[in-house]
CSV table of C-alpha atoms and ligand atoms in Angstrom, one decimal:
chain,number,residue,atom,x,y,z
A,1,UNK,CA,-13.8,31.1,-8.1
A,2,UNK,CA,-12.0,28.8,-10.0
A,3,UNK,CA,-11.6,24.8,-8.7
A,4,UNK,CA,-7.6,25.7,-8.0
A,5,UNK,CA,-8.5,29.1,-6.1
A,6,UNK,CA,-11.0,26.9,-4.3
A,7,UNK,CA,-8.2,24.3,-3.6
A,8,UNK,CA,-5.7,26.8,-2.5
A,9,UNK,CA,-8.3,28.5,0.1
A,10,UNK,CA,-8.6,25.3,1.2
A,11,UNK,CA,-5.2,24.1,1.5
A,12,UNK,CA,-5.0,27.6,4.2
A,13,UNK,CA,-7.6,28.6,5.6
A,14,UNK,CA,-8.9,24.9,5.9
A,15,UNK,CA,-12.2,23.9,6.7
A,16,UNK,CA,-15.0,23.4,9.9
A,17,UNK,CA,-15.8,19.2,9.9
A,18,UNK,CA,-15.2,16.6,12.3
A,19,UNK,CA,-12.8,14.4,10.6
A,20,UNK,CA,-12.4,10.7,11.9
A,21,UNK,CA,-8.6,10.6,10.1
A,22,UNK,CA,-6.2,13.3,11.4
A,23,UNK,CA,-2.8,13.5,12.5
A,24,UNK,CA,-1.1,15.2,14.9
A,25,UNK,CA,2.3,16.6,13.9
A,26,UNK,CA,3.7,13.1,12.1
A,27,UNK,CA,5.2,12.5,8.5
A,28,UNK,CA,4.4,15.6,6.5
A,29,UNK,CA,4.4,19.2,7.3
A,30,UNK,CA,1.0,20.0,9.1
A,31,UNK,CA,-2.3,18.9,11.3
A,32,UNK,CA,-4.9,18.1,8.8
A,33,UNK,CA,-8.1,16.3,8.2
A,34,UNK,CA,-7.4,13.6,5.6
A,35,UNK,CA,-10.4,14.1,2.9
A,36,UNK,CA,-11.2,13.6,-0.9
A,37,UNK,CA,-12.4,16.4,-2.8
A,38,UNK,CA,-14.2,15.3,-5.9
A,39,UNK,CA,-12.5,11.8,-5.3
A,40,UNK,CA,-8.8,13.0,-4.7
A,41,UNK,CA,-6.9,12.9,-2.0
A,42,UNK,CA,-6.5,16.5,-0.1
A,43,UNK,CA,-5.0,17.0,3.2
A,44,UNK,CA,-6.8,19.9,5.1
A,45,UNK,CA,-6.0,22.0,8.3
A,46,UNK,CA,-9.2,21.3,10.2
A,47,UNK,CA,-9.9,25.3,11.6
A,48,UNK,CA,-13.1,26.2,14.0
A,49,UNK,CA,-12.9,29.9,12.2
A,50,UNK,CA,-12.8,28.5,8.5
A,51,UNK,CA,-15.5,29.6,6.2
A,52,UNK,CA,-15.7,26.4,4.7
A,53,UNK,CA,-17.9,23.9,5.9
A,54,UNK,CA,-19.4,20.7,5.2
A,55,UNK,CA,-23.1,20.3,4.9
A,56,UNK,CA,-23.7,16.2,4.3
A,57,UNK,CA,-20.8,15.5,1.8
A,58,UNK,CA,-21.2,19.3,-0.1
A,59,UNK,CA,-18.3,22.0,0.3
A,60,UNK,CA,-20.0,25.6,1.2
A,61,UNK,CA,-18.4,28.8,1.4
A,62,UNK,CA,-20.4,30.9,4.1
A,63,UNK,CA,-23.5,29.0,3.3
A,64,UNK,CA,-23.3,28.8,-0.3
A,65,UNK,CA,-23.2,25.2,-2.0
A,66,UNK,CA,-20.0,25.4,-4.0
A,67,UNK,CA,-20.9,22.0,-5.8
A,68,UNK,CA,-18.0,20.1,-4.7
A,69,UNK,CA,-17.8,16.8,-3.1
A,70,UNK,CA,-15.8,16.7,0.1
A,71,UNK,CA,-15.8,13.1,1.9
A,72,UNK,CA,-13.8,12.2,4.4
A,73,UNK,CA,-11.6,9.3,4.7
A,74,UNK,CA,-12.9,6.8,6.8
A,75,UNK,CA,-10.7,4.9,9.8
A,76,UNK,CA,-9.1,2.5,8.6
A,77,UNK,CA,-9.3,-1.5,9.9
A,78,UNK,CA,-5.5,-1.6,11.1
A,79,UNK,CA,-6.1,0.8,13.6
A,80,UNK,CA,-7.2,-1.5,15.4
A,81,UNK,CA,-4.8,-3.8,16.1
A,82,UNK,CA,-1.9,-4.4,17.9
A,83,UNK,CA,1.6,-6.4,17.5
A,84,UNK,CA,2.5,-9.3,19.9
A,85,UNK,CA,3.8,-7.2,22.1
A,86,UNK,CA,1.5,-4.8,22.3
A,87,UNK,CA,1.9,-1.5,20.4
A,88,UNK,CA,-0.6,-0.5,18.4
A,89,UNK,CA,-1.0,-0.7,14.4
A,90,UNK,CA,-1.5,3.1,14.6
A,91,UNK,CA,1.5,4.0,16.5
A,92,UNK,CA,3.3,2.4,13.7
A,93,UNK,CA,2.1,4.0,10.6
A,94,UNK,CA,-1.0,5.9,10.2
A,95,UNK,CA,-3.3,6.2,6.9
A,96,UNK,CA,-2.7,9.4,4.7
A,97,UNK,CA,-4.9,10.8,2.0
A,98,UNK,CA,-6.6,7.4,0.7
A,99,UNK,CA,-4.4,5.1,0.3
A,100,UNK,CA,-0.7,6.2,1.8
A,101,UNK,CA,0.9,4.2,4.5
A,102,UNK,CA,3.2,6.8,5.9
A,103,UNK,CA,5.9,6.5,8.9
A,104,UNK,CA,8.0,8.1,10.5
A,105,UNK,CA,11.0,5.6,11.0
A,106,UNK,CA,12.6,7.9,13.5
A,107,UNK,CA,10.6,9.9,15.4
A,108,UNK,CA,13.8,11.9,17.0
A,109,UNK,CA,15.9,14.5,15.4
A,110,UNK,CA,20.0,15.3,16.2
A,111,UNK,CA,19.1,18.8,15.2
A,112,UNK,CA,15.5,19.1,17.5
A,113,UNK,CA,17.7,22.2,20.3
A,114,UNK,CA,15.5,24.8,20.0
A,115,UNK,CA,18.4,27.0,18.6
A,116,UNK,CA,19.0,24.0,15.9
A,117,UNK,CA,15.1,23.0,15.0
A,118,UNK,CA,13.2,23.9,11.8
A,119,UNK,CA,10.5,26.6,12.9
A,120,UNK,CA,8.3,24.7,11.5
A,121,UNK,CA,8.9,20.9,12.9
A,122,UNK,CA,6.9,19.1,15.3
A,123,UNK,CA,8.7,15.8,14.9
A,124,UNK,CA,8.7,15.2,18.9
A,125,UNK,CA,6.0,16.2,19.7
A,126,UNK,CA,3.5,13.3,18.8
A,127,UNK,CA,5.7,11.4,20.9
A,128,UNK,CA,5.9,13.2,23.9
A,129,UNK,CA,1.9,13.1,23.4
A,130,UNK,CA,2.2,8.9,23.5
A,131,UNK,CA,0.9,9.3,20.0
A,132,UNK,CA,3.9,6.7,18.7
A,133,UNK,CA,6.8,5.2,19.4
A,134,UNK,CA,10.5,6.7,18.9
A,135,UNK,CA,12.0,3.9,17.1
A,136,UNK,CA,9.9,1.9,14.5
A,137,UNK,CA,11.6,-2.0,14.2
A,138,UNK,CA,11.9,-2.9,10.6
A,139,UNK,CA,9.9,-6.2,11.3
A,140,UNK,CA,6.8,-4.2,13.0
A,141,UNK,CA,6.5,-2.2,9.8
A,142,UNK,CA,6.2,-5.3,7.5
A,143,UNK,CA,3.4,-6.5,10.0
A,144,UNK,CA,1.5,-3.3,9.7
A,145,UNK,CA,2.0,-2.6,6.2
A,146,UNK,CA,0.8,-6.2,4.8
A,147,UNK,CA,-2.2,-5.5,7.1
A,148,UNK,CA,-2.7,-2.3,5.8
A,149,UNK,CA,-2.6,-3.2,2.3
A,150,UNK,CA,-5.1,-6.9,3.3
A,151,UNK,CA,-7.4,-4.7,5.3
A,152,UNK,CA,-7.8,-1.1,3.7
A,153,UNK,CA,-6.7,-1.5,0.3
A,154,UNK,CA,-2.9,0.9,0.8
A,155,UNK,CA,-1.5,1.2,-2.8
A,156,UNK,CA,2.1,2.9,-1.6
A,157,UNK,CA,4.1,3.6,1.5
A,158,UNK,CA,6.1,6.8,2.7
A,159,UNK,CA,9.0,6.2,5.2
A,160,UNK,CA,10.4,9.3,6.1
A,161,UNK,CA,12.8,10.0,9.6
A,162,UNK,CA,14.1,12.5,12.1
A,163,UNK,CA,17.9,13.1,11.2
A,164,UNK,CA,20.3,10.5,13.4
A,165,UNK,CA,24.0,11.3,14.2
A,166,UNK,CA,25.4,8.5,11.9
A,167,UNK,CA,26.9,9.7,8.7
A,168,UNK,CA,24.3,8.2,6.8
A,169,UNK,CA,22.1,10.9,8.6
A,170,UNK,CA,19.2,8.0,9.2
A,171,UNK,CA,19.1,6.4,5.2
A,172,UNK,CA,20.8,3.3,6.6
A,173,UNK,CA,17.5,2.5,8.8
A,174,UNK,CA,15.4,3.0,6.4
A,175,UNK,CA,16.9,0.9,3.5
A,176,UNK,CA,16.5,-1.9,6.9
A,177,UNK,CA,12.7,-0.8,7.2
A,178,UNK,CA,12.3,-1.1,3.1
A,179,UNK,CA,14.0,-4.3,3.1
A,180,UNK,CA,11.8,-6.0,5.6
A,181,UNK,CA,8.8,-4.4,4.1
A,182,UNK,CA,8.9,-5.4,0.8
A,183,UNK,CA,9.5,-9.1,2.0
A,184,UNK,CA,6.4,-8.8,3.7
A,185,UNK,CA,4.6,-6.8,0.4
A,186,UNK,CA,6.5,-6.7,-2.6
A,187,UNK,CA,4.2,-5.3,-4.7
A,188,UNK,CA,3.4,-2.3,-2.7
A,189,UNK,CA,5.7,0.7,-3.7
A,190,UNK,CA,7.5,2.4,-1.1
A,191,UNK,CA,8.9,6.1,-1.1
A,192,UNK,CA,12.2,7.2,1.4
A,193,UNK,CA,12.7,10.6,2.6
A,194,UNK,CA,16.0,11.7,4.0
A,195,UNK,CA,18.6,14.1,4.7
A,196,UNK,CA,21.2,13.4,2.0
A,197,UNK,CA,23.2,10.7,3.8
A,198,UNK,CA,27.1,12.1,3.8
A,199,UNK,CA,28.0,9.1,1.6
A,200,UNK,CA,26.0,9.3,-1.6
A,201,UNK,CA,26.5,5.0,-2.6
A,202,UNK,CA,23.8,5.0,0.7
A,203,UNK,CA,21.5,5.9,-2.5
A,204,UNK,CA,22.0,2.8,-3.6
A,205,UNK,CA,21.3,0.8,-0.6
A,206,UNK,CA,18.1,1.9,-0.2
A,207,UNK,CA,17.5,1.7,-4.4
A,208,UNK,CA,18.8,-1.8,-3.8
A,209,UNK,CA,16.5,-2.5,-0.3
A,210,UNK,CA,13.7,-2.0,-2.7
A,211,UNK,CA,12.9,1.6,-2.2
A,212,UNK,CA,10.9,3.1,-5.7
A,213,UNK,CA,11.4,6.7,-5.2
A,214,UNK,CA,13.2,9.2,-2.7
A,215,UNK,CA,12.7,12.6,-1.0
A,216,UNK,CA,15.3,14.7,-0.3
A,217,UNK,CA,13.7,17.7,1.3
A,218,UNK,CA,15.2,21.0,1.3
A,219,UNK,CA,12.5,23.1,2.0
A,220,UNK,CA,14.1,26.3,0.9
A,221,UNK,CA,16.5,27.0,-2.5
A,222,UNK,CA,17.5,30.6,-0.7
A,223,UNK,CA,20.6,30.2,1.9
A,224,UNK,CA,18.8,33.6,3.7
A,225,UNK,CA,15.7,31.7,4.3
A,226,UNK,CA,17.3,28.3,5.0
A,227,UNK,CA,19.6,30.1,7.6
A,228,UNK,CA,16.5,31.6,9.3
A,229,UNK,CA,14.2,29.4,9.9
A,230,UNK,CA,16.3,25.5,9.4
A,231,UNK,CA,19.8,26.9,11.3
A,232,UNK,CA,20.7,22.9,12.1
A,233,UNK,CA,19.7,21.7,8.6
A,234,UNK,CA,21.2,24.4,7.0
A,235,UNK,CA,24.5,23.6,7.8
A,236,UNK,CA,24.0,20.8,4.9
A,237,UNK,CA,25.5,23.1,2.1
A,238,UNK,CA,22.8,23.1,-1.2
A,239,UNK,CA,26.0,22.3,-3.2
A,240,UNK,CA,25.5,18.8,-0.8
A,241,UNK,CA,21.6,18.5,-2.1
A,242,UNK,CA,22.5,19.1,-5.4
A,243,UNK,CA,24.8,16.4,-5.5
A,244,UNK,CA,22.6,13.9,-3.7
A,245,UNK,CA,19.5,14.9,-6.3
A,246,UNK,CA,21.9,14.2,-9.0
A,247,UNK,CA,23.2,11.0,-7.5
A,248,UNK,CA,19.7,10.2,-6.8
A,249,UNK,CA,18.2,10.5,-10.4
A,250,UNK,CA,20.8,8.6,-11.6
A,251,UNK,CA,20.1,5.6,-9.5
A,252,UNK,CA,16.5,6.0,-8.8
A,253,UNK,CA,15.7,7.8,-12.4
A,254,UNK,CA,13.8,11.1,-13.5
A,255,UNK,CA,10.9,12.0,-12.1
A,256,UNK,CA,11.1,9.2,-9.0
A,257,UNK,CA,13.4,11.8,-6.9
A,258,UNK,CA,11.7,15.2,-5.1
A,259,UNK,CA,12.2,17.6,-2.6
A,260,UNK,CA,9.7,20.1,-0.8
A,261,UNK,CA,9.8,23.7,-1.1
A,262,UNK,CA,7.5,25.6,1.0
A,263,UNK,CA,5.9,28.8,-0.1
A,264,UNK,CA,5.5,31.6,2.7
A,265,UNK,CA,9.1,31.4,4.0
A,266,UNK,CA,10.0,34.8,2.9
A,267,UNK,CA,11.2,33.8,0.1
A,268,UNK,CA,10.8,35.6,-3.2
A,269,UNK,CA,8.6,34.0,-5.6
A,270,UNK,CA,10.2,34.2,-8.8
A,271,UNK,CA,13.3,33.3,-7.2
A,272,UNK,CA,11.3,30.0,-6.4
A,273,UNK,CA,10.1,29.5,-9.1
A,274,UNK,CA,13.2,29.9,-11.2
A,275,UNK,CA,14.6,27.5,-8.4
A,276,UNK,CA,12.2,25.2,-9.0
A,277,UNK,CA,13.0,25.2,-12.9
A,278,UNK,CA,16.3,24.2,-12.3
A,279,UNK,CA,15.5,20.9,-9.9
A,280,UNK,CA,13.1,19.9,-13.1
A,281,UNK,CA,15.7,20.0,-15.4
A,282,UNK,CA,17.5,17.7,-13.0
A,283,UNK,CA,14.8,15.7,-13.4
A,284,UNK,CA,13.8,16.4,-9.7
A,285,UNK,CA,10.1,17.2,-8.9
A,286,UNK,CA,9.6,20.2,-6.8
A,287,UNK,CA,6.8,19.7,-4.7
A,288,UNK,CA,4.8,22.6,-4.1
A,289,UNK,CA,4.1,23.0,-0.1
A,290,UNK,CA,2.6,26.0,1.7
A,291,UNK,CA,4.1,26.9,5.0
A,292,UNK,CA,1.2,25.7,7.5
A,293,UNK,CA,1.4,27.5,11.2
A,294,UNK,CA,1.2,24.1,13.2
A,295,UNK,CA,1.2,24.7,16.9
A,296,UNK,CA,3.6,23.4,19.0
A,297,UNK,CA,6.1,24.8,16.4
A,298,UNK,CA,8.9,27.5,17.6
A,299,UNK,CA,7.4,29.7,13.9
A,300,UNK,CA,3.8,29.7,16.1
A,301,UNK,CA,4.5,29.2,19.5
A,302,UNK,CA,7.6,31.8,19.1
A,303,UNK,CA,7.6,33.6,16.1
A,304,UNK,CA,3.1,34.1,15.3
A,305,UNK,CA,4.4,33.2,11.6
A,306,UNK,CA,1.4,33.0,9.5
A,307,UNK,CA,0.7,31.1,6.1
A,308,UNK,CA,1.0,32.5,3.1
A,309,UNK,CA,-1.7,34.8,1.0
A,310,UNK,CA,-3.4,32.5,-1.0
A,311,UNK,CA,-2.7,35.1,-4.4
A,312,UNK,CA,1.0,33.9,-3.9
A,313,UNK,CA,0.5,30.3,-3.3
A,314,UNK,CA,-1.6,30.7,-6.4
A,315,UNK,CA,0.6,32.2,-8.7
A,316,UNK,CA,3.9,29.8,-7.7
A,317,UNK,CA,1.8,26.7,-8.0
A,318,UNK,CA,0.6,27.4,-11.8
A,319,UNK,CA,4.3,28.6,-12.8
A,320,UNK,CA,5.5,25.2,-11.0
A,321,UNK,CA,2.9,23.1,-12.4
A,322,UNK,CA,3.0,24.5,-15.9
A,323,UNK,CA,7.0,23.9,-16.0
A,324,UNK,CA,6.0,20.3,-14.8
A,325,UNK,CA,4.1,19.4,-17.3
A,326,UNK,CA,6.1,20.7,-19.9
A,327,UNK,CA,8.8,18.5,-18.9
A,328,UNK,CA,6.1,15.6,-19.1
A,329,UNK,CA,6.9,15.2,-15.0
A,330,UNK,CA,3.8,14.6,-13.4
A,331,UNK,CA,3.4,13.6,-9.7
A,332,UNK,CA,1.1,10.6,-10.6
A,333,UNK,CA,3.6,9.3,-12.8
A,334,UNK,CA,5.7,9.5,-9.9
A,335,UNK,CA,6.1,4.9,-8.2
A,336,UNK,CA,5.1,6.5,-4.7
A,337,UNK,CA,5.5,9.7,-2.3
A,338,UNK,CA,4.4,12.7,-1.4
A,339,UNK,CA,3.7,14.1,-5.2
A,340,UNK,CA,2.6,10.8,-6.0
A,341,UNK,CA,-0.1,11.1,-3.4
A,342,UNK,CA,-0.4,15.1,-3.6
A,343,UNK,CA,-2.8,15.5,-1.1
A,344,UNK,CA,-0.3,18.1,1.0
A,345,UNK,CA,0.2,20.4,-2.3
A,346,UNK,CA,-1.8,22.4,-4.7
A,347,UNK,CA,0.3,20.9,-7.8
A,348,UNK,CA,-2.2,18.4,-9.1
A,349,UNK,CA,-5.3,20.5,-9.2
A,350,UNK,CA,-3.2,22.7,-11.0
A,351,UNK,CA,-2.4,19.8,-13.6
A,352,UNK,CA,1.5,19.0,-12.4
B,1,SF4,S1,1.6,14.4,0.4
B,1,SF4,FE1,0.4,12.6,1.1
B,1,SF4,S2,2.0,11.2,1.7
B,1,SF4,FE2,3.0,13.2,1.7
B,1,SF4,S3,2.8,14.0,3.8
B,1,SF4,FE3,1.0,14.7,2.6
B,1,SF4,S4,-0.6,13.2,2.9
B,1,SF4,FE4,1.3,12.3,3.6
């Protein structure tokens, strides 16, 4: 099996292992254990029926020593304290991968009615577990993030945020959160994710708040798919994404603006693919996601959708990561994010 089939069976079938990092249903599209394979960052669904396991720090497929390195990522210090008034650290911003502060900014949604909701969203429900708090105060994540960079060594932070009722669809909040933040740590290079706010000079204000790079996360090029399974988002015409990407590579530059798209959707893969051409030729990095059945999601807990066959996961990744590095776009070159970090996708196993 080769080390990207490997990567891709784990990425969906996951892997048996107590994990002292996890998240439940945050930033980012899934439950995983936060581990290194071979040194990099991976996040992995932690599954009681996968046939991977860990025997001391070696990866085995039913028994057999695959001669891979799988560690996981220790707690880290911050979690362990609190602010003045008494929240702690980790209901703030939790460690992903290695060495990503991520946040969720907002942890409520305008379009979380069940008939509005992506299928595959769990944005409210680490809150109704007491897991975090609903509104994160710019302040608060300057304290935790210059701890987090003194005390476990974060290189780059990811702010992302439920969509608000403003115009701005949430941006405006976070281009607060980045200011205060990068007071606090200016070296430490910080990545927004958003809806694209309904006034594209928002762009700026978070470019100028000190944001590095930006994700604006469609999920799904095909309106059939988008309709389906994102019926509040999807009211956001694509002719509105394209327009933010476009604004968004010009003020944030090539290669420093992405979006998700999530394989197992329905979609067709070449039409994905050819999809995901286009967004590179913008100058926008696709970042290759598989669709992850996350309990507590309406596309589990309603629909028993399932994740994708690996063979198709496969097959888009290498066509996306090939185009990638054709157009010299590679997530690592990418200031900070999700395709900088790459522990969620496939893509930089697969060289993109
Ligand atoms: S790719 Fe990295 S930063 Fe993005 S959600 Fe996954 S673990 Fe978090």
């Amino acid at each position: 099996m080769t080390e990207i089939a490997t990567r891709v069976d784990l990425a969906l079938l996951g892997i048996r292992v107590e994990v002292p990092v996890r998240r439940r249903s945050g930033a980012g599209p899934s439950d995983d254990g936060h581990v290194l394979i071979g040194g990099a960052g991976a996040a992995i669904p932690l599954r009681w029926d996968s046939p991977y396991t860990l025997r001391g720090d070696r990866l085995l497929l039913e028994g057999t020593d695959l001669g891979v390195t799988v560690e996981p990522v220790r707690r880290p210090h911050f979690y362990d304290l609190s602010t003045a008034d008494g929240v702690s650290y980790e209901k703030i911003a939790r460690l992903h991968g290695k060495d990503v502060l991520a946040t969720t900014v907002v942890q409520t949604c305008i379009r979380y009615a069940e008939d509005q909701r992506c299928r595959f969203c769990a944005i409210e429900a680490s809150l109704e577990a007491g897991a975090t708090i609903a509104v994160k105060r710019p302040e608060q994540l300057a304290e935790v993030a210059a701890a987090a960079v003194r005390l476990d060594g974060v290189r780059q932070m990811v702010m992302t945020t439920g969509t608000s009722a403003g115009k701005d669809r949430g941006a405006r909040h976070l281009a607060r959160c980045v200011r205060a933040v990068k007071q606090a740590v200016p070296q430490l290079p910080i990545q927004v994710q958003c809806e694209p706010p309904g006034d594209p000079a928002v762009l700026s204000e978070l470019r100028d708040a000190g944001a590095d790079s930006i994700g604006i996360h469609v999920e799904s090029l095909d309106d059939r798919v988008r309709a389906r399974w994102m019926p509040g988002k999807s009211t956001v015409p694509l002719s509105e994404y394209r327009s933010a990407w476009r604004e968004a590579v010009r003020v944030f530059g090539r290669n420093q603006v992405s979006t998700y798209l999530l394989v197992g959707l329905g979609e067709d893969p070449d039409e994905l693919v050819s999809g995901a051409k286009e967004l590179i030729r913008m100058g926008v990095y696709p970042f290759i996601v598989p669709f992850r059945p996350l309990a507590g999601t309406l596309a589990v807990d309603v629909d028993g959708a399932l994740a994708p066959e690996p063979e198709r996961l496969e097959a888009v990744t290498r066509a996306v990561a090939a185009e990638l590095r054709r157009a010299g776009m590679l997530g690592v070159a990418q200031k900070a994010g999700c395709a900088a970090c790459g522990a969620c996708s496939v893509l930089q196993s697969a060289g993109g």
